[in-house]
Each structure stands twice: as structure tokens, then as C-alpha cells.
PDB file of C-alpha atoms in Angstrom:
ATOM      1  CA  MET X  73       0.000   0.000   0.000  1.00 94.00           C
ATOM      2  CA  LEU X  74       1.070   3.542  -0.685  1.00 97.00           C
ATOM      3  CA  LEU X  75       1.268   6.428   1.757  1.00 98.00           C
ATOM      4  CA  VAL X  76       1.605   9.462  -0.492  1.00 98.00           C
ATOM      5  CA  PRO X  77       2.986  12.782   0.744  1.00 97.00           C
ATOM      6  CA  LEU X  78       2.158  14.978  -2.268  1.00 96.00           C
ATOM      7  CA  TYR X  79       3.378  18.413  -1.232  1.00 96.00           C
ATOM      8  CA  GLU X  80       1.997  20.333  -4.212  1.00 95.00           C
ATOM      9  CA  HIS X  81      -0.943  22.716  -4.472  1.00 96.00           C
ATOM     10  CA  PRO X  82      -3.956  21.273  -6.317  1.00 96.00           C
ATOM     11  CA  ALA X  83      -4.111  24.409  -8.487  1.00 95.00           C
ATOM     12  CA  ASP X  84      -0.536  23.848  -9.666  1.00 94.00           C
ATOM     13  CA  ARG X  85      -0.664  20.071 -10.171  1.00 92.00           C
ATOM     14  CA  PRO X  86      -4.339  19.180 -10.713  1.00 95.00           C
ATOM     15  CA  GLU X  87      -3.502  16.158 -12.861  1.00 95.00           C
ATOM     16  CA  ASP X  88      -1.461  14.587 -10.042  1.00 94.00           C
ATOM     17  CA  TRP X  89      -4.273  15.022  -7.541  1.00 96.00           C
ATOM     18  CA  GLU X  90      -6.727  13.529 -10.031  1.00 95.00           C
ATOM     19  CA  ARG X  91      -4.464  10.517 -10.442  1.00 95.00           C
ATOM     20  CA  LEU X  92      -4.294  10.087  -6.681  1.00 94.00           C
ATOM     21  CA  ILE X  93      -8.071  10.119  -6.396  1.00 96.00           C
ATOM     22  CA  ARG X  94      -8.446   7.638  -9.266  1.00 95.00           C
ATOM     23  CA  SER X  95      -5.953   5.335  -7.512  1.00 95.00           C
ATOM     24  CA  ALA X  96      -7.843   5.296  -4.205  1.00 95.00           C
ATOM     25  CA  GLY X  97      -7.872   1.508  -3.968  1.00 94.00           C
ATOM     26  CA  ARG X  98      -4.072   1.390  -3.862  1.00 95.00           C
ATOM     27  CA  LEU X  99      -3.628   4.026  -1.188  1.00 97.00           C
ATOM     28  CA  HIS X 100      -3.044   3.574   2.513  1.00 97.00           C
ATOM     29  CA  SER X 101      -3.425   7.339   3.014  1.00 98.00           C
ATOM     30  CA  VAL X 102      -2.508  10.756   1.612  1.00 98.00           C
ATOM     31  CA  VAL X 103      -0.699  13.487   3.548  1.00 98.00           C
ATOM     32  CA  LEU X 104      -2.320  16.905   3.178  1.00 97.00           C
ATOM     33  CA  ASN X 105       0.222  19.704   3.562  1.00 97.00           C
ATOM     34  CA  PRO X 106      -1.038  23.132   2.472  1.00 97.00           C
ATOM     35  CA  ALA X 107       1.757  25.221   4.050  1.00 96.00           C
ATOM     36  CA  SER X 108       4.148  23.057   6.095  1.00 95.00           C
ATOM     37  CA  GLY X 109       1.021  22.439   8.143  1.00 97.00           C
ATOM     38  CA  PRO X 110      -2.560  23.665   7.720  1.00 97.00           C
ATOM     39  CA  GLY X 111      -1.540  27.268   7.084  1.00 95.00           C
ATOM     40  CA  GLU X 112      -3.007  30.409   8.576  1.00 96.00           C
ATOM     41  CA  ALA X 113      -6.362  30.251   6.765  1.00 97.00           C
ATOM     42  CA  PRO X 114      -8.420  27.561   4.996  1.00 97.00           C
ATOM     43  CA  ASP X 115      -7.554  26.797   1.368  1.00 97.00           C
ATOM     44  CA  GLU X 116     -10.643  25.763  -0.576  1.00 97.00           C
ATOM     45  CA  ARG X 117      -8.688  23.811  -3.189  1.00 97.00           C
ATOM     46  CA  PHE X 118      -7.103  21.594  -0.540  1.00 98.00           C
ATOM     47  CA  ALA X 119     -10.474  21.214   1.154  1.00 98.00           C
ATOM     48  CA  ALA X 120     -11.987  20.022  -2.126  1.00 97.00           C
ATOM     49  CA  VAL X 121      -9.363  17.344  -2.842  1.00 97.00           C
ATOM     50  CA  ALA X 122      -9.474  16.219   0.792  1.00 97.00           C
ATOM     51  CA  GLN X 123     -13.234  15.733   0.517  1.00 97.00           C
ATOM     52  CA  ARG X 124     -12.885  13.742  -2.691  1.00 97.00           C
ATOM     53  CA  LEU X 125     -10.214  11.517  -1.176  1.00 97.00           C
ATOM     54  CA  ARG X 126     -12.366  10.834   1.875  1.00 97.00           C
ATOM     55  CA  ASP X 127     -15.362  10.115  -0.364  1.00 97.00           C
ATOM     56  CA  ALA X 128     -13.166   7.556  -2.146  1.00 96.00           C
ATOM     57  CA  GLY X 129     -12.329   5.918   1.183  1.00 96.00           C
ATOM     58  CA  VAL X 130      -8.779   7.243   1.531  1.00 97.00           C
ATOM     59  CA  PRO X 131      -7.648   8.484   4.958  1.00 97.00           C
ATOM     60  CA  VAL X 132      -6.492  12.105   4.790  1.00 98.00           C
ATOM     61  CA  LEU X 133      -3.583  12.817   7.130  1.00 98.00           C
ATOM     62  CA  GLY X 134      -3.027  16.398   8.232  1.00 98.00           C
ATOM     63  CA  TYR X 135       0.676  17.270   8.120  1.00 98.00           C
ATOM     64  CA  THR X 136       1.943  18.634  11.436  1.00 98.00           C
ATOM     65  CA  ASP X 137       5.578  19.352  12.258  1.00 98.00           C
ATOM     66  CA  THR X 138       6.727  18.399  15.766  1.00 98.00           C
ATOM     67  CA  ASP X 139      10.354  19.577  15.317  1.00 98.00           C
ATOM     68  CA  TYR X 140      11.734  16.504  17.103  1.00 98.00           C
ATOM     69  CA  GLY X 141       9.853  17.366  20.287  1.00 97.00           C
ATOM     70  CA  ARG X 142      10.901  21.022  20.378  1.00 98.00           C
ATOM     71  CA  ARG X 143       7.636  22.451  19.084  1.00 97.00           C
ATOM     72  CA  PRO X 144       5.215  23.328  21.893  1.00 98.00           C
ATOM     73  CA  HIS X 145       2.365  20.930  22.559  1.00 98.00           C
ATOM     74  CA  SER X 146      -0.184  23.730  22.099  1.00 98.00           C
ATOM     75  CA  ALA X 147       1.144  24.639  18.641  1.00 98.00           C
ATOM     76  CA  VAL X 148       0.940  21.030  17.467  1.00 98.00           C
ATOM     77  CA  VAL X 149      -2.598  20.712  18.796  1.00 98.00           C
ATOM     78  CA  GLN X 150      -3.618  23.928  17.039  1.00 98.00           C
ATOM     79  CA  ASP X 151      -2.455  22.438  13.740  1.00 98.00           C
ATOM     80  CA  LEU X 152      -4.333  19.210  14.413  1.00 98.00           C
ATOM     81  CA  LEU X 153      -7.552  21.114  15.047  1.00 98.00           C
ATOM     82  CA  ARG X 154      -7.120  23.296  11.979  1.00 98.00           C
ATOM     83  CA  HIS X 155      -6.618  20.249   9.781  1.00 98.00           C
ATOM     84  CA  ARG X 156      -9.797  18.751  11.205  1.00 98.00           C
ATOM     85  CA  ASP X 157     -11.914  21.905  11.031  1.00 98.00           C
ATOM     86  CA  TRP X 158     -10.683  23.274   7.696  1.00 98.00           C
ATOM     87  CA  TYR X 159     -10.019  20.114   5.692  1.00 98.00           C
ATOM     88  CA  GLY X 160     -11.922  17.373   7.475  1.00 97.00           C
ATOM     89  CA  ALA X 161      -8.697  15.446   8.034  1.00 97.00           C
ATOM     90  CA  ASP X 162      -9.462  12.096   9.634  1.00 96.00           C
ATOM     91  CA  GLY X 163      -5.841  11.289  10.398  1.00 98.00           C
ATOM     92  CA  ALA X 164      -2.606  12.949  11.497  1.00 98.00           C
ATOM     93  CA  PHE X 165       0.931  12.788  10.124  1.00 98.00           C
ATOM     94  CA  LEU X 166       3.293  13.989  12.842  1.00 98.00           C
ATOM     95  CA  ASP X 167       6.499  14.857  11.025  1.00 98.00           C
ATOM     96  CA  GLN X 168      10.018  15.181  12.416  1.00 98.00           C
ATOM     97  CA  ALA X 169       9.092  12.903  15.290  1.00 98.00           C
ATOM     98  CA  SER X 170      11.830  12.212  17.783  1.00 98.00           C
ATOM     99  CA  ALA X 171      13.200   8.684  18.124  1.00 98.00           C
ATOM    100  CA  ASP X 172      14.495   9.346  21.663  1.00 98.00           C
ATOM    101  CA  PRO X 173      12.947   7.315  24.498  1.00 98.00           C
ATOM    102  CA  ALA X 174      13.226  10.400  26.715  1.00 98.00           C
ATOM    103  CA  LEU X 175      10.430  12.017  24.688  1.00 98.00           C
ATOM    104  CA  LEU X 176       7.993   9.114  24.785  1.00 98.00           C
ATOM    105  CA  SER X 177       5.738  10.867  27.284  1.00 98.00           C
ATOM    106  CA  HIS X 178       5.648  14.022  25.153  1.00 98.00           C
ATOM    107  CA  TYR X 179       4.614  12.050  22.088  1.00 98.00           C
ATOM    108  CA  GLY X 180       2.183  10.053  24.180  1.00 98.00           C
ATOM    109  CA  ARG X 181       0.390  13.304  25.023  1.00 98.00           C
ATOM    110  CA  LEU X 182       0.431  14.337  21.379  1.00 98.00           C
ATOM    111  CA  ALA X 183      -1.049  10.980  20.414  1.00 98.00           C
ATOM    112  CA  VAL X 184      -3.884  11.467  22.903  1.00 98.00           C
ATOM    113  CA  ALA X 185      -4.483  14.967  21.528  1.00 98.00           C
ATOM    114  CA  ALA X 186      -4.513  13.688  17.941  1.00 98.00           C
ATOM    115  CA  ARG X 187      -7.081  11.025  18.790  1.00 97.00           C
ATOM    116  CA  ALA X 188      -9.178  13.623  20.608  1.00 97.00           C
ATOM    117  CA  ALA X 189      -9.025  15.787  17.462  1.00 96.00           C
ATOM    118  CA  GLY X 190     -10.538  12.927  15.467  1.00 96.00           C
ATOM    119  CA  ALA X 191      -7.471  11.164  14.068  1.00 97.00           C
ATOM    120  CA  ARG X 192      -8.498   7.615  13.253  1.00 97.00           C
ATOM    121  CA  THR X 193      -5.096   7.037  11.611  1.00 97.00           C
ATOM    122  CA  LEU X 194      -2.032   8.332  13.429  1.00 98.00           C
ATOM    123  CA  VAL X 195       1.373   8.269  11.743  1.00 98.00           C
ATOM    124  CA  LEU X 196       4.671   9.180  13.390  1.00 98.00           C
ATOM    125  CA  ASN X 197       7.386  10.063  10.889  1.00 98.00           C
ATOM    126  CA  HIS X 198      10.660   9.398  12.669  1.00 98.00           C
ATOM    127  CA  GLY X 199      12.530   8.812   9.435  1.00 98.00           C
ATOM    128  CA  VAL X 200      14.659   6.298  11.354  1.00 98.00           C
ATOM    129  CA  HIS X 201      13.898   3.378  13.619  1.00 98.00           C
ATOM    130  CA  PRO X 202      12.846   4.850  16.973  1.00 98.00           C
ATOM    131  CA  HIS X 203      12.847   3.320  20.406  1.00 98.00           C
ATOM    132  CA  PRO X 204      10.552   0.273  20.232  1.00 98.00           C
ATOM    133  CA  ASP X 205       8.038   1.758  22.696  1.00 98.00           C
ATOM    134  CA  TYR X 206       6.951   4.312  20.099  1.00 98.00           C
ATOM    135  CA  ALA X 207       5.109   1.483  18.358  1.00 98.00           C
ATOM    136  CA  ALA X 208       2.482   1.620  21.096  1.00 97.00           C
ATOM    137  CA  LEU X 209       1.611   5.237  20.303  1.00 98.00           C
ATOM    138  CA  ALA X 210       0.658   5.195  16.626  1.00 98.00           C
ATOM    139  CA  ASP X 211      -0.956   3.110  13.922  1.00 98.00           C
ATOM    140  CA  LEU X 212       2.028   3.491  11.614  1.00 98.00           C
ATOM    141  CA  LEU X 213       5.679   4.382  12.115  1.00 98.00           C
ATOM    142  CA  VAL X 214       7.773   5.803   9.276  1.00 98.00           C
ATOM    143  CA  THR X 215      11.093   4.175  10.056  1.00 98.00           C
ATOM    144  CA  PHE X 216      12.974   5.296   6.967  1.00 98.00           C
ATOM    145  CA  GLU X 217      12.916   8.546   5.013  1.00 98.00           C
ATOM    146  CA  GLY X 218      15.800   9.252   2.701  1.00 97.00           C
ATOM    147  CA  PRO X 219      17.348   8.720  -0.726  1.00 97.00           C
ATOM    148  CA  TRP X 220      17.547   5.436  -2.567  1.00 97.00           C
ATOM    149  CA  ASP X 221      21.325   5.187  -2.208  1.00 96.00           C
ATOM    150  CA  ALA X 222      20.955   5.193   1.582  1.00 97.00           C
ATOM    151  CA  TYR X 223      17.948   2.883   1.500  1.00 97.00           C
ATOM    152  CA  ARG X 224      19.834   0.163  -0.336  1.00 94.00           C
ATOM    153  CA  GLU X 225      22.164  -0.175   2.661  1.00 92.00           C
ATOM    154  CA  ALA X 226      19.658   0.481   5.463  1.00 94.00           C
ATOM    155  CA  ALA X 227      19.438  -2.010   8.331  1.00 93.00           C
ATOM    156  CA  VAL X 228      16.332  -3.129  10.198  1.00 96.00           C
ATOM    157  CA  PRO X 229      16.548  -3.745  13.972  1.00 97.00           C
ATOM    158  CA  PRO X 230      15.276  -7.085  15.281  1.00 96.00           C
ATOM    159  CA  TRP X 231      12.446  -5.566  17.384  1.00 97.00           C
ATOM    160  CA  THR X 232      10.446  -4.711  14.270  1.00 96.00           C
ATOM    161  CA  ALA X 233       9.771  -8.418  13.720  1.00 95.00           C
ATOM    162  CA  ASP X 234       7.530  -8.340  16.797  1.00 95.00           C
ATOM    163  CA  HIS X 235       4.983  -6.218  14.880  1.00 97.00           C
ATOM    164  CA  PRO X 236       2.982  -6.716  11.684  1.00 98.00           C
ATOM    165  CA  ALA X 237       4.419  -5.230   8.511  1.00 97.00           C
ATOM    166  CA  GLN X 238       1.313  -3.015   8.278  1.00 97.00           C
ATOM    167  CA  ARG X 239       2.718  -0.983  11.178  1.00 98.00           C
ATOM    168  CA  PHE X 240       5.767   0.276   9.259  1.00 98.00           C
ATOM    169  CA  CYS X 241       6.314   2.617   6.335  1.00 98.00           C
ATOM    170  CA  HIS X 242       9.407   3.531   4.300  1.00 98.00           C
ATOM    171  CA  LEU X 243       9.559   6.796   2.327  1.00 98.00           C
ATOM    172  CA  VAL X 244      12.251   6.767  -0.345  1.00 98.00           C
ATOM    173  CA  TYR X 245      13.154   9.515  -2.790  1.00 97.00           C
ATOM    174  CA  ALA X 246      15.688   9.894  -5.606  1.00 97.00           C
ATOM    175  CA  VAL X 247      14.663   6.410  -6.700  1.00 97.00           C
ATOM    176  CA  PRO X 248      15.872   5.507 -10.198  1.00 96.00           C
ATOM    177  CA  PRO X 249      13.435   3.973 -12.696  1.00 94.00           C
ATOM    178  CA  GLY X 250      13.046   0.242 -12.222  1.00 93.00           C
ATOM    179  CA  ALA X 251      14.568   0.136  -8.744  1.00 96.00           C
ATOM    180  CA  PRO X 252      12.845  -2.540  -6.602  1.00 96.00           C
ATOM    181  CA  ALA X 253      11.826  -0.183  -3.789  1.00 96.00           C
ATOM    182  CA  ALA X 254       8.453  -1.810  -3.074  1.00 95.00           C
ATOM    183  CA  GLU X 255       9.947  -5.305  -2.967  1.00 96.00           C
ATOM    184  CA  LEU X 256      12.756  -4.152  -0.702  1.00 97.00           C
ATOM    185  CA  ALA X 257      10.299  -2.472   1.681  1.00 97.00           C
ATOM    186  CA  LEU X 258       8.339  -5.704   1.997  1.00 96.00           C
ATOM    187  CA  ARG X 259      11.483  -7.739   2.603  1.00 95.00           C
ATOM    188  CA  ARG X 260      12.369  -5.310   5.380  1.00 96.00           C
ATOM    189  CA  GLY X 261       8.996  -5.693   7.047  1.00 97.00           C
ATOM    190  CA  ALA X 262       7.257  -2.525   5.817  1.00 98.00           C
ATOM    191  CA  ALA X 263       3.934  -3.113   4.081  1.00 98.00           C
ATOM    192  CA  VAL X 264       3.448   0.616   3.439  1.00 98.00           C
ATOM    193  CA  HIS X 265       5.854   2.657   1.340  1.00 98.00           C
ATOM    194  CA  CYS X 266       6.307   5.476  -1.130  1.00 98.00           C
ATOM    195  CA  ALA X 267       9.080   5.575  -3.736  1.00 97.00           C
ATOM    196  CA  VAL X 268       9.415   8.738  -5.823  1.00 97.00           C
ATOM    197  CA  PRO X 269      11.885  10.053  -8.398  1.00 95.00           C
ATOM    198  CA  GLY X 270      12.052  13.501  -6.797  1.00 95.00           C
ATOM    199  CA  THR X 271      15.380  14.820  -5.525  1.00 94.00           C
ATOM    200  CA  GLY X 272      16.817  17.838  -3.765  1.00 90.00           C
ATOM    201  CA  ALA X 273      15.131  19.881  -1.079  1.00 88.00           C
ATOM    202  CA  HIS X 274      11.622  19.112  -2.337  1.00 92.00           C
ATOM    203  CA  PRO X 275      11.416  15.456  -3.383  1.00 96.00           C
ATOM    204  CA  TRP X 276       7.781  15.025  -2.320  1.00 96.00           C
ATOM    205  CA  GLY X 277       6.421  17.072  -5.194  1.00 93.00           C
ATOM    206  CA  THR X 278       6.412  13.964  -7.379  1.00 93.00           C
ATOM    207  CA  LEU X 279       4.046  11.015  -7.507  1.00 95.00           C
ATOM    208  CA  PRO X 280       5.266   7.540  -6.602  1.00 95.00           C
ATOM    209  CA  TYR X 281       6.390   5.377  -9.501  1.00 89.00           C
ATOM    210  CA  ALA X 282       3.566   2.924  -8.834  1.00 86.00           C
ATOM    211  CA  LEU X 283       0.983   5.561  -9.700  1.00 87.00           C
ATOM    212  CA  GLU X 284       2.877   7.077 -12.606  1.00 69.00           C
ATOM    213  CA  ALA X 285       3.068   3.627 -14.149  1.00 53.00           C
ATOM    214  CA  ALA X 286      -0.688   3.256 -13.692  1.00 51.00           C
ATOM    215  CA  GLY X 287      -1.334   6.231 -16.001  1.00 49.00           C
TER     216      GLY X 287
END
């Protein structure tokens, strides 16, 4: 299954959003990210695509930066509520999540707040394998985010085998055409993934290969 973080405005890339909606049956979820978060005011174009995704049965995850535990709890909660109220987000994607066991209680409180804000799907994007106890906080852990060259050599800690593959996601960018990213994710115990060709500072402005191939 694909978790797709498409960080492009629907007005700029309408064809990509249409392809996402048409591919609903292949999607685990889609991350909605109007302005590195919900922004300062509602955006009707994002609200429209969010509604269509939900109507197609795709969980819509509101992007919220946690700055590795440095961002205040109240600021994170404000973003969660804005995503819910402005875009009808039924899930939360907490980005830049710490992997440190010392911050488990902080993220535990954020998880409670996200559920209270209506998040039926909660994703923590650590980008690396966190302390194993983080698995108790969320539905899905992103345990790799990085370029293909690094992904080819990435290791998987033994504790992940204690959980179903549906609990882990790998996000890989700068993936060359034909690279077996999906197969490698499955072999490493991650049933959810996204592999895109995008590079540089903004790789998540491209669709995953699996959807581009679908036409």
C-alpha cells in the first residue's frame, strides 16, 4: 500500500491530484500539507481534494511538524484542530518525530491529543527506527525517510519483527526507474511505502512510480 505525501498545491498540479483520487484503492493514506502544516487560513482547493479523497475511502492525514519534540504541545494541537476543522482530516501525520525514548511521554500526550481531534489514523514520521516503545503510540511508524542510495544499505533492527508489517512505512526519494523499492520495503517488514523520483530539497512534489506507471 502507498502512503503518499504529495506536497503540491492542487491548483498547480491538478492532474497529479486527479491521479491520486483515481488510484484510491491502492492508497493507505494521503498526507495533506497546504503550508508546512494547515496554514493560517483555509484553502478551498485543498479542502476540495481532501473531501474527494475521503469520499473515495482514503484516509487524509493532516501534516503537522513536531520539530523533534521542540515544538510546543499547544502549537501542534492547534495544527491538528485546523486540519480537522478546515479540511476534514481524519488522520494525522506527525512529522520530524523524535526517536528518543526520553520524549515518549511528550509524544504520548500528542497521540492522545490527535485522537481527541478525530485522528483515526495516526502516523509518526521518525525517518529512522525509533525506540521500540513508540510502536504503542501510533498506527504506523515511518522508520525510513531518505534517498535510494541510503535505503539500499539500510538495516532493520530485530524488534520490528515483533509487529505486523502493516505498522511500518518507508519513504524513499531519488529512486531511479526500475529500482525494486516496493519489494525491498516488503522484505524489510514494511507493508506501506512510497518511492518517488524527486530529488533535492523538495522530493515530495512527485508522484510515486507505482501511480505514474498506472497512467
